[in-house]
Structure formats: C-alpha cells, structure tokens
Short mmCIF file of C-alpha atoms in Angstrom, two decimals:
data_model
loop_
_atom_site.label_atom_id
_atom_site.label_comp_id
_atom_site.label_asym_id
_atom_site.label_seq_id
_atom_site.Cartn_x
_atom_site.Cartn_y
_atom_site.Cartn_z
CA UNK A 1 -70.24 -53.02 -51.14
CA UNK A 2 -73.84 -52.41 -52.19
CA UNK A 3 -74.16 -48.73 -53.08
CA UNK A 4 -77.35 -47.49 -51.42
CA UNK A 5 -79.32 -44.29 -50.95
CA UNK A 6 -81.60 -43.19 -48.13
CA UNK A 7 -85.08 -42.33 -49.39
CA UNK A 8 -87.94 -40.97 -47.27
CA UNK A 9 -90.76 -42.21 -49.48
CA UNK A 10 -93.83 -39.97 -49.67
CA UNK A 11 -92.09 -37.37 -47.48
CA UNK A 12 -89.10 -37.04 -49.84
CA UNK A 13 -88.75 -34.30 -52.45
CA UNK A 14 -86.13 -36.44 -54.22
CA UNK A 15 -87.74 -39.03 -56.49
CA UNK A 16 -86.70 -42.60 -57.18
CA UNK A 17 -86.17 -41.59 -60.82
CA UNK A 18 -83.63 -38.99 -59.71
CA UNK A 19 -81.93 -41.44 -57.36
CA UNK A 20 -81.55 -43.87 -60.27
CA UNK A 21 -79.26 -41.33 -61.94
CA UNK A 22 -76.83 -41.48 -58.98
CA UNK A 23 -75.94 -45.09 -59.84
CA UNK A 24 -77.08 -46.42 -56.45
CA UNK A 25 -78.43 -49.96 -56.56
CA UNK A 26 -80.15 -50.19 -53.18
CA UNK A 27 -82.66 -48.11 -51.24
CA UNK A 28 -82.51 -47.61 -47.49
CA UNK A 29 -86.00 -46.81 -46.26
CA UNK A 30 -88.50 -46.88 -43.41
CA UNK A 31 -92.25 -46.52 -43.06
CA UNK A 32 -91.96 -43.10 -41.44
CA UNK A 33 -95.71 -42.62 -41.50
CA UNK A 34 -96.28 -45.41 -38.94
CA UNK A 35 -96.30 -44.09 -35.33
CA UNK A 36 -93.59 -45.45 -33.06
CA UNK A 37 -94.57 -48.69 -31.38
CA UNK A 38 -97.21 -49.73 -33.94
CA UNK A 39 -96.89 -52.74 -36.23
CA UNK A 40 -95.58 -52.36 -39.76
CA UNK A 41 -98.09 -54.54 -41.55
CA UNK A 42 -96.93 -56.93 -44.24
CA UNK A 43 -99.30 -55.24 -46.68
CA UNK A 44 -97.71 -51.83 -46.09
CA UNK A 45 -94.20 -53.29 -46.38
CA UNK A 46 -95.11 -55.14 -49.59
CA UNK A 47 -96.64 -52.03 -51.16
CA UNK A 48 -93.56 -49.91 -50.46
CA UNK A 49 -91.24 -52.69 -51.63
CA UNK A 50 -93.18 -52.93 -54.90
CA UNK A 51 -92.71 -49.19 -55.42
CA UNK A 52 -88.96 -49.49 -54.78
CA UNK A 53 -88.34 -52.59 -56.88
CA UNK A 54 -90.60 -51.26 -59.62
CA UNK A 55 -88.19 -48.34 -59.97
CA UNK A 56 -85.28 -50.74 -60.42
CA UNK A 57 -83.86 -50.83 -56.88
CA UNK A 58 -83.41 -53.36 -54.09
CA UNK A 59 -84.73 -52.54 -50.63
CA UNK A 60 -81.84 -53.89 -48.62
CA UNK A 61 -81.99 -52.06 -45.30
CA UNK A 62 -84.68 -50.64 -43.03
CA UNK A 63 -83.59 -47.38 -41.42
CA UNK A 64 -85.04 -47.23 -38.90
CA UNK A 65 -87.48 -49.50 -37.12
CA UNK A 66 -87.75 -47.13 -34.15
CA UNK A 67 -87.44 -48.24 -30.54
CA UNK A 68 -90.25 -46.69 -28.50
CA UNK A 69 -89.17 -44.29 -25.74
CA UNK A 70 -91.00 -46.40 -23.14
CA UNK A 71 -88.61 -49.27 -23.95
CA UNK A 72 -85.61 -47.00 -23.49
CA UNK A 73 -87.01 -45.82 -20.16
CA UNK A 74 -88.01 -49.35 -19.10
CA UNK A 75 -91.43 -47.96 -18.29
CA UNK A 76 -94.52 -50.02 -17.44
CA UNK A 77 -95.76 -53.17 -19.17
CA UNK A 78 -93.72 -53.37 -22.37
CA UNK A 79 -95.04 -56.71 -23.61
CA UNK A 80 -97.20 -55.17 -26.36
CA UNK A 81 -94.38 -52.93 -27.62
CA UNK A 82 -91.96 -55.86 -27.77
CA UNK A 83 -94.54 -58.05 -29.50
CA UNK A 84 -95.26 -55.31 -32.05
CA UNK A 85 -91.54 -54.89 -32.76
CA UNK A 86 -91.12 -58.63 -33.34
CA UNK A 87 -94.20 -58.71 -35.59
CA UNK A 88 -92.83 -55.83 -37.67
CA UNK A 89 -89.57 -57.78 -37.99
CA UNK A 90 -91.49 -60.85 -39.14
CA UNK A 91 -93.43 -58.85 -41.71
CA UNK A 92 -90.22 -57.37 -43.10
CA UNK A 93 -88.55 -60.79 -43.24
CA UNK A 94 -91.56 -62.19 -45.08
CA UNK A 95 -90.88 -59.63 -47.82
CA UNK A 96 -87.19 -60.51 -47.96
CA UNK A 97 -85.83 -57.51 -46.03
CA UNK A 98 -83.38 -58.84 -43.48
CA UNK A 99 -81.29 -55.90 -42.20
CA UNK A 100 -82.68 -53.40 -39.69
CA UNK A 101 -80.82 -50.29 -38.54
CA UNK A 102 -81.99 -48.73 -35.27
CA UNK A 103 -80.63 -46.59 -32.45
CA UNK A 104 -80.96 -46.44 -28.69
CA UNK A 105 -80.42 -42.70 -28.18
CA UNK A 106 -82.73 -41.31 -25.47
CA UNK A 107 -85.34 -38.86 -26.72
CA UNK A 108 -83.38 -37.26 -29.59
CA UNK A 109 -81.66 -38.84 -32.58
CA UNK A 110 -78.81 -36.99 -34.30
CA UNK A 111 -78.38 -33.49 -32.92
CA UNK A 112 -77.07 -30.36 -34.67
CA UNK A 113 -77.20 -26.68 -33.81
CA UNK A 114 -76.86 -25.36 -37.38
CA UNK A 115 -78.50 -26.77 -40.50
CA UNK A 116 -76.98 -24.29 -42.97
CA UNK A 117 -73.44 -23.55 -41.82
CA UNK A 118 -71.40 -22.05 -44.68
CA UNK A 119 -68.74 -24.15 -46.42
CA UNK A 120 -65.52 -22.41 -47.47
CA UNK A 121 -65.91 -22.77 -51.26
CA UNK A 122 -69.68 -22.42 -51.32
CA UNK A 123 -72.60 -24.50 -50.11
CA UNK A 124 -73.73 -25.28 -46.59
CA UNK A 125 -73.40 -28.14 -44.13
CA UNK A 126 -74.70 -29.44 -40.82
CA UNK A 127 -72.80 -28.27 -37.74
CA UNK A 128 -72.73 -29.00 -34.01
CA UNK A 129 -71.50 -25.96 -32.11
CA UNK A 130 -70.74 -26.66 -28.47
CA UNK A 131 -71.38 -23.06 -27.38
CA UNK A 132 -74.77 -23.01 -29.14
CA UNK A 133 -75.69 -26.30 -27.45
CA UNK A 134 -74.70 -24.77 -24.10
CA UNK A 135 -76.84 -21.72 -24.91
CA UNK A 136 -79.80 -23.96 -25.57
CA UNK A 137 -79.39 -26.08 -22.45
CA UNK A 138 -78.61 -23.27 -20.01
CA UNK A 139 -80.32 -20.12 -21.28
CA UNK A 140 -83.30 -21.51 -23.19
CA UNK A 141 -84.13 -24.87 -21.62
CA UNK A 142 -82.92 -23.95 -18.12
CA UNK A 143 -81.64 -27.46 -17.45
CA UNK A 144 -80.44 -27.89 -13.88
CA UNK A 145 -76.70 -28.59 -13.61
CA UNK A 146 -76.11 -28.00 -17.33
CA UNK A 147 -73.31 -25.51 -16.61
CA UNK A 148 -71.22 -28.31 -15.14
CA UNK A 149 -71.12 -30.04 -18.52
CA UNK A 150 -69.22 -27.23 -20.26
CA UNK A 151 -65.85 -25.50 -19.75
CA UNK A 152 -65.72 -21.85 -18.71
CA UNK A 153 -64.77 -20.52 -22.15
CA UNK A 154 -67.75 -22.28 -23.74
CA UNK A 155 -70.04 -20.89 -21.05
CA UNK A 156 -68.77 -17.39 -21.76
CA UNK A 157 -69.42 -17.70 -25.50
CA UNK A 158 -72.82 -19.25 -24.86
CA UNK A 159 -73.90 -16.33 -22.68
CA UNK A 160 -72.62 -13.82 -25.24
CA UNK A 161 -74.51 -15.51 -28.09
CA UNK A 162 -77.73 -15.60 -26.07
CA UNK A 163 -77.46 -11.92 -25.16
CA UNK A 164 -76.94 -10.97 -28.81
CA UNK A 165 -79.54 -13.35 -30.25
CA UNK A 166 -82.99 -12.46 -31.50
CA UNK A 167 -86.14 -14.48 -30.97
CA UNK A 168 -85.71 -15.69 -34.55
CA UNK A 169 -82.17 -16.88 -33.78
CA UNK A 170 -83.42 -18.85 -30.79
CA UNK A 171 -86.31 -20.33 -32.78
CA UNK A 172 -83.84 -21.42 -35.46
CA UNK A 173 -81.64 -23.09 -32.83
CA UNK A 174 -84.60 -25.02 -31.42
CA UNK A 175 -85.64 -26.02 -34.95
CA UNK A 176 -82.14 -27.28 -35.73
CA UNK A 177 -81.96 -29.39 -32.58
CA UNK A 178 -85.37 -30.89 -33.29
CA UNK A 179 -84.54 -31.64 -36.93
CA UNK A 180 -82.74 -34.91 -36.16
CA UNK A 181 -86.08 -36.68 -35.92
CA UNK A 182 -87.09 -37.35 -39.54
CA UNK A 183 -90.44 -39.08 -39.70
CA UNK A 184 -90.91 -38.94 -35.93
CA UNK A 185 -94.20 -37.78 -34.51
CA UNK A 186 -92.71 -35.89 -31.56
CA UNK A 187 -91.42 -32.37 -32.21
CA UNK A 188 -90.91 -30.47 -28.98
CA UNK A 189 -91.15 -26.86 -28.04
CA UNK A 190 -89.25 -25.78 -24.92
CA UNK A 191 -92.10 -26.68 -22.56
CA UNK A 192 -92.66 -30.01 -24.27
CA UNK A 193 -88.97 -30.89 -24.14
CA UNK A 194 -88.80 -30.08 -20.44
CA UNK A 195 -91.75 -32.41 -19.87
CA UNK A 196 -90.23 -35.17 -21.98
CA UNK A 197 -86.94 -34.92 -20.08
CA UNK A 198 -88.76 -35.51 -16.81
CA UNK A 199 -89.56 -38.99 -18.06
CA UNK A 200 -85.83 -39.75 -17.93
CA UNK A 201 -85.24 -38.49 -14.39
CA UNK A 202 -83.29 -41.09 -12.44
CA UNK A 203 -82.17 -42.99 -15.55
CA UNK A 204 -78.40 -43.14 -15.50
CA UNK A 205 -75.97 -45.01 -17.75
CA UNK A 206 -76.36 -48.31 -15.90
CA UNK A 207 -80.16 -48.11 -16.01
CA UNK A 208 -80.17 -47.34 -19.72
CA UNK A 209 -77.84 -50.27 -20.33
CA UNK A 210 -80.13 -52.56 -18.37
CA UNK A 211 -83.11 -51.41 -20.45
CA UNK A 212 -81.10 -51.92 -23.62
CA UNK A 213 -80.09 -55.43 -22.60
CA UNK A 214 -83.75 -56.24 -22.01
CA UNK A 215 -84.61 -54.99 -25.51
CA UNK A 216 -81.89 -57.15 -27.06
CA UNK A 217 -83.03 -60.19 -25.12
CA UNK A 218 -86.57 -59.65 -26.42
CA UNK A 219 -85.74 -59.16 -30.11
CA UNK A 220 -82.45 -60.86 -31.00
CA UNK A 221 -83.80 -64.43 -30.63
CA UNK A 222 -86.56 -63.47 -33.08
CA UNK A 223 -83.98 -62.03 -35.46
CA UNK A 224 -82.04 -65.30 -35.31
CA UNK A 225 -85.18 -67.29 -36.13
CA UNK A 226 -86.00 -64.95 -39.04
CA UNK A 227 -82.48 -64.89 -40.47
CA UNK A 228 -82.25 -61.16 -39.84
CA UNK A 229 -79.66 -58.80 -38.41
CA UNK A 230 -80.39 -55.81 -36.17
CA UNK A 231 -77.65 -53.19 -36.46
CA UNK A 232 -77.30 -50.50 -33.81
CA UNK A 233 -76.37 -47.01 -34.99
CA UNK A 234 -73.84 -45.14 -32.81
CA UNK A 235 -74.81 -42.04 -30.86
CA UNK A 236 -74.68 -38.77 -32.78
CA UNK A 237 -72.95 -36.83 -31.40
CA UNK A 238 -71.05 -39.39 -29.31
CA UNK A 239 -71.53 -37.57 -26.00
CA UNK A 240 -74.25 -37.07 -23.41
CA UNK A 241 -76.93 -34.62 -24.56
CA UNK A 242 -79.40 -32.69 -22.38
CA UNK A 243 -78.13 -34.57 -19.35
CA UNK A 244 -79.18 -37.88 -20.93
CA UNK A 245 -76.68 -40.73 -21.01
CA UNK A 246 -75.53 -42.06 -24.35
CA UNK A 247 -74.06 -45.53 -24.39
CA UNK A 248 -73.08 -46.26 -28.01
CA UNK A 249 -70.29 -43.73 -28.43
CA UNK A 250 -67.00 -45.63 -28.54
CA UNK A 251 -65.34 -49.03 -28.78
CA UNK A 252 -66.13 -49.92 -25.18
CA UNK A 253 -69.81 -49.08 -25.59
CA UNK A 254 -70.13 -51.06 -28.79
CA UNK A 255 -68.27 -53.97 -27.22
CA UNK A 256 -70.71 -54.04 -24.31
CA UNK A 257 -73.65 -54.22 -26.73
CA UNK A 258 -72.13 -57.00 -28.81
CA UNK A 259 -71.54 -59.05 -25.66
CA UNK A 260 -74.87 -58.24 -23.98
CA UNK A 261 -76.49 -60.75 -26.34
CA UNK A 262 -73.62 -62.41 -28.17
CA UNK A 263 -75.16 -63.31 -31.51
CA UNK A 264 -74.37 -62.63 -35.18
CA UNK A 265 -77.89 -61.20 -35.36
CA UNK A 266 -76.81 -58.47 -32.91
CA UNK A 267 -74.95 -56.29 -35.39
CA UNK A 268 -73.48 -52.84 -35.93
CA UNK A 269 -74.22 -49.99 -38.30
CA UNK A 270 -70.75 -48.55 -38.79
CA UNK A 271 -71.31 -44.78 -38.97
CA UNK A 272 -67.99 -43.10 -39.62
CA UNK A 273 -69.36 -39.62 -38.93
CA UNK A 274 -70.97 -40.39 -35.58
CA UNK A 275 -67.95 -42.26 -34.27
CA UNK A 276 -65.58 -39.80 -35.93
CA UNK A 277 -66.94 -36.88 -33.89
CA UNK A 278 -65.36 -38.40 -30.76
CA UNK A 279 -61.65 -37.37 -30.66
CA UNK A 280 -60.79 -40.60 -28.83
CA UNK A 281 -62.16 -42.82 -31.61
CA UNK A 282 -59.97 -44.35 -34.31
CA UNK A 283 -62.75 -45.23 -36.76
CA UNK A 284 -60.81 -47.65 -39.02
CA UNK A 285 -59.54 -49.43 -35.90
CA UNK A 286 -63.07 -49.74 -34.51
CA UNK A 287 -64.21 -51.11 -37.87
CA UNK A 288 -61.43 -53.72 -37.81
CA UNK A 289 -62.33 -54.72 -34.25
CA UNK A 290 -66.01 -55.26 -35.00
CA UNK A 291 -65.75 -56.13 -38.69
CA UNK A 292 -67.61 -59.43 -38.36
CA UNK A 293 -70.62 -57.64 -36.86
CA UNK A 294 -70.87 -54.79 -39.38
CA UNK A 295 -74.03 -55.28 -41.47
CA UNK A 296 -74.47 -51.74 -42.78
CA UNK A 297 -72.23 -48.69 -43.22
CA UNK A 298 -72.86 -44.94 -43.20
CA UNK A 299 -69.87 -43.24 -44.78
CA UNK A 300 -69.37 -39.55 -44.07
CA UNK A 301 -66.70 -37.36 -42.52
CA UNK A 302 -66.49 -34.63 -39.91
CA UNK A 303 -63.98 -31.93 -39.04
CA UNK A 304 -63.58 -31.57 -35.28
CA UNK A 305 -62.61 -28.54 -33.18
CA UNK A 306 -60.89 -28.38 -29.80
CA UNK A 307 -64.01 -27.40 -27.84
CA UNK A 308 -66.03 -30.41 -29.05
CA UNK A 309 -67.69 -28.64 -31.97
CA UNK A 310 -67.68 -30.33 -35.36
CA UNK A 311 -69.18 -29.99 -38.80
CA UNK A 312 -69.82 -32.22 -41.75
CA UNK A 313 -66.80 -32.29 -44.05
CA UNK A 314 -66.63 -33.49 -47.63
CA UNK A 315 -66.60 -37.28 -47.60
CA UNK A 316 -62.86 -37.63 -48.24
CA UNK A 317 -61.67 -34.46 -46.49
CA UNK A 318 -62.47 -34.77 -42.76
CA UNK A 319 -60.59 -36.23 -39.82
CA UNK A 320 -61.33 -39.90 -40.60
CA UNK A 321 -59.09 -41.74 -43.07
CA UNK A 322 -61.87 -42.82 -45.42
CA UNK A 323 -59.55 -44.77 -47.69
CA UNK A 324 -58.35 -46.88 -44.75
CA UNK A 325 -61.93 -47.38 -43.57
CA UNK A 326 -63.21 -48.53 -46.96
CA UNK A 327 -60.24 -50.90 -47.18
CA UNK A 328 -61.37 -52.50 -43.90
CA UNK A 329 -64.92 -52.98 -45.21
CA UNK A 330 -63.76 -54.45 -48.52
CA UNK A 331 -61.40 -56.78 -46.67
CA UNK A 332 -64.24 -58.00 -44.47
CA UNK A 333 -66.38 -58.65 -47.53
CA UNK A 334 -63.59 -60.77 -49.03
CA UNK A 335 -63.28 -62.72 -45.80
CA UNK A 336 -67.02 -63.42 -45.76
CA UNK A 337 -67.07 -64.53 -49.39
CA UNK A 338 -64.10 -66.84 -48.84
CA UNK A 339 -65.83 -68.33 -45.78
CA UNK A 340 -69.16 -68.72 -47.60
CA UNK A 341 -70.91 -66.56 -44.99
CA UNK A 342 -74.30 -64.94 -45.20
CA UNK A 343 -74.51 -61.14 -45.52
CA UNK A 344 -71.25 -61.17 -47.51
CA UNK A 345 -71.90 -57.76 -49.11
CA UNK A 346 -72.18 -54.73 -46.85
CA UNK A 347 -74.77 -52.13 -47.93
CA UNK A 348 -73.20 -48.68 -47.82
CA UNK A 349 -74.76 -45.29 -48.27
CA UNK A 350 -73.21 -41.83 -48.53
CA UNK A 351 -74.38 -40.24 -45.31
CA UNK A 352 -75.08 -36.52 -44.99
CA UNK A 353 -73.91 -34.25 -47.76
CA UNK A 354 -73.28 -30.57 -48.26
CA UNK A 355 -76.04 -28.52 -49.85
CA UNK A 356 -74.43 -27.66 -53.19
CA UNK A 357 -75.60 -25.77 -56.28
CA UNK A 358 -79.34 -26.40 -56.83
CA UNK A 359 -79.60 -28.17 -53.46
CA UNK A 360 -79.76 -24.71 -51.88
CA UNK A 361 -82.91 -23.90 -53.86
CA UNK A 362 -84.70 -27.14 -53.04
CA UNK A 363 -86.29 -28.34 -49.83
CA UNK A 364 -84.92 -31.64 -48.54
CA UNK A 365 -84.35 -33.33 -45.21
CA UNK A 366 -81.40 -31.69 -43.42
CA UNK A 367 -78.21 -33.48 -44.41
CA UNK A 368 -79.89 -35.35 -47.26
CA UNK A 369 -79.62 -33.21 -50.41
CA UNK A 370 -79.36 -34.68 -53.89
CA UNK A 371 -76.20 -33.11 -55.33
CA UNK A 372 -74.18 -33.17 -52.11
CA UNK A 373 -74.81 -36.86 -51.59
CA UNK A 374 -74.23 -37.58 -55.29
CA UNK A 375 -70.78 -36.03 -54.93
CA UNK A 376 -70.12 -38.14 -51.83
CA UNK A 377 -71.25 -41.35 -53.50
CA UNK A 378 -69.05 -40.67 -56.53
CA UNK A 379 -66.02 -40.07 -54.32
CA UNK A 380 -66.62 -43.18 -52.23
CA UNK A 381 -67.24 -45.26 -55.35
CA UNK A 382 -63.92 -44.11 -56.77
CA UNK A 383 -62.02 -45.09 -53.63
CA UNK A 384 -63.68 -48.50 -53.52
CA UNK A 385 -62.98 -49.23 -57.20
CA UNK A 386 -59.34 -48.23 -56.85
CA UNK A 387 -58.86 -50.43 -53.79
CA UNK A 388 -60.61 -53.37 -55.44
CA UNK A 389 -58.40 -53.16 -58.51
CA UNK A 390 -55.29 -52.85 -56.38
CA UNK A 391 -56.29 -56.11 -54.70
#
C-alpha cells in the first residue's frame, strides 16, 4: 500500500516538512479554497502539485472534489455544474492525478457531537453521542418528527442534557456538528440549517439514488476516457442524519452504486471507520466483496455502544479487525500485480487520530492531529510489514 497523509494545504497548521518525518510517501489533498461547483483550473492544480512534489511527496489522491448540493437535490439546470466537474477531472488528469475521493452525503459530511471526548489513558478523540444528536435535532433544531428516530431512553437522556446545558454547551454542540465540513464554504447556524434542510423536503432514499445515478452517468464516462477512478466515501455515520437519507452505509448500498454504472472507474474509498460504526457491517467481509473496486483506503477504528453512539478508538483497538482488513487489501494488491492491472497499489492513509501529547496544545482540523495520526500510521505500517513478510 502507498502510505499517505491528508494535508489541508494553506489551511493546515501541520507542514509538509513535519509530514515528511512520519514516513508517509503520498499526500492526499484538495483545493479547499475553491468554492463548490467551480472549476479547479489546471494552473491551480499544477501549482499545488509542484509544492507537494517539491517537498518530496507524490500527490496520489484528491480528497475531495466536492459534489454540489444542487446535484444531490437534482435541482434545476445542472449542465454547468456537471461540465465544471468534468473539466476539473480533466485538469487533474492532465497533471497526472487519477484518483478522486468524493461523497454523496446530503448537506453534512462526517458528523460528530464531541470533538474532545476524553480517552482513558489521556488524550481526546472524536465522538458521536446518540443522545446529544437527539438533543440537537429535537430541542435545538426543532425538527418535525425527529422524536420518532430515537428510542425512549435516548429521548429521556437528551431532554435531561438539554435542561442541564448552558448556552456555551449548546454552542459547542452546534460547532461540533458543523465541524465535519473542512474547507467548505457553508457553516450553518440553527436558522441557516433549518433553511438548508428545506431544500431537501420531499427527497427520499429513492429520489437521492436517482440523483446519484444521474451524477454517475454524467461523470464516469469522462473518468473512463481520462484513465481515472472516482471513489465514493461511505456515509459517516452510516445512518440517516437530520431526517436526510443516507445511501452509502452498508454492503447493499455500495453494491447498488457499483451496479448503477458498472465500470472500473466507478470505485470505492474503503473507510473502515465509517462502515465500522454500523453494527451490521463486517468491514473485512465488505472489503473482500468489493476488493476489485477499492482504489483508496481510510484506516481507522471505532468503539460502538448499544444505543448507536461510538467514538474513535486507537487504530488497532476498536471493533474492526484491522489485521484481517489489511490482509484483504494486501491480497488484492497481489492479485492486481499478478494480473498486470492498473492501480495495483492502493493508497492508504491513517484516518482520524486521537489528540495526544502536544496535539492538545496545537490547533488542527478535528480528527487530524499530528502525533495521533503518526501513532496510527506506525501501527498500521507494522501490521502491513508483518503480513507481507509472512506471505
């Protein structure tokens, strides 16, 4: 696997020189400064690539080339947005970047309720607390019918938390939920989020799937022509949020996408943490099932709780058997090499890490500290080396 590291460019407090000391060979990056729906010019791509390669790295994967909300809603004349997306793809391909990670989550990307949950032996982690999410939806957002999405015990705890919370507590909860949009230009307050949700009224699972199929039909033929792969990232968390349907949460959902436009260019970002937060998902089994379509891997772990809550675990310590999962990925790489296939190596990055030691004194994007991810990369590297030597 190609050991990679997510870097936020001019927005990142972690420098390329520091990343070099982690041992990572590749950079995963996006032009976060470009508003959604606008073209990534070849000049801008080339300039950023020169910065990355000049520091001794490869730029292997774009994460993410965002899908505009109007495309997800299927709203209005989308011809310009589709054309802009294809042109951005062409400009990336012209600079030798051929793997694009993206997601099709309505409105919000990854969602957490706590950005600094304490870890048992010190440090902090990201956490999704079902009762806090219920508090937000019912008592702060006032979403109609939200109570029907939660069991009675969760509703009781949500009401108790809201009654005991301060304005600062509620502001922190809103901030945490909005923090899954790195580089995005939309950050909502309560009124703004209510307005944004109205744009999705009447859009159910089938409608979202239809809009997604249309997107794939518009961009996958271009990816084939350019020798690229688009790799969908699973929903995080893998459940409906804010009454919005999520359709990339399990094996069935991924299978539908792969068949919607059946092409090697229609690929998968295997995110062990996103899929692992669904108790019904066997992540190594899902990886085996879709191995031929995996073009990129996010390796992280989560510890789940009975009510649907979960938090980021150390990379080798959560509910997913990371050794078994890495064995699947290495086996797929061997198969590709033996078959002489393109994209034989799978870029991998340590996803989300605990804030450890000096991480807690340094501002960074939530989930993306230096030391916590360095620990994760070292652990994953050790597993991969051991498996490779064992044959």
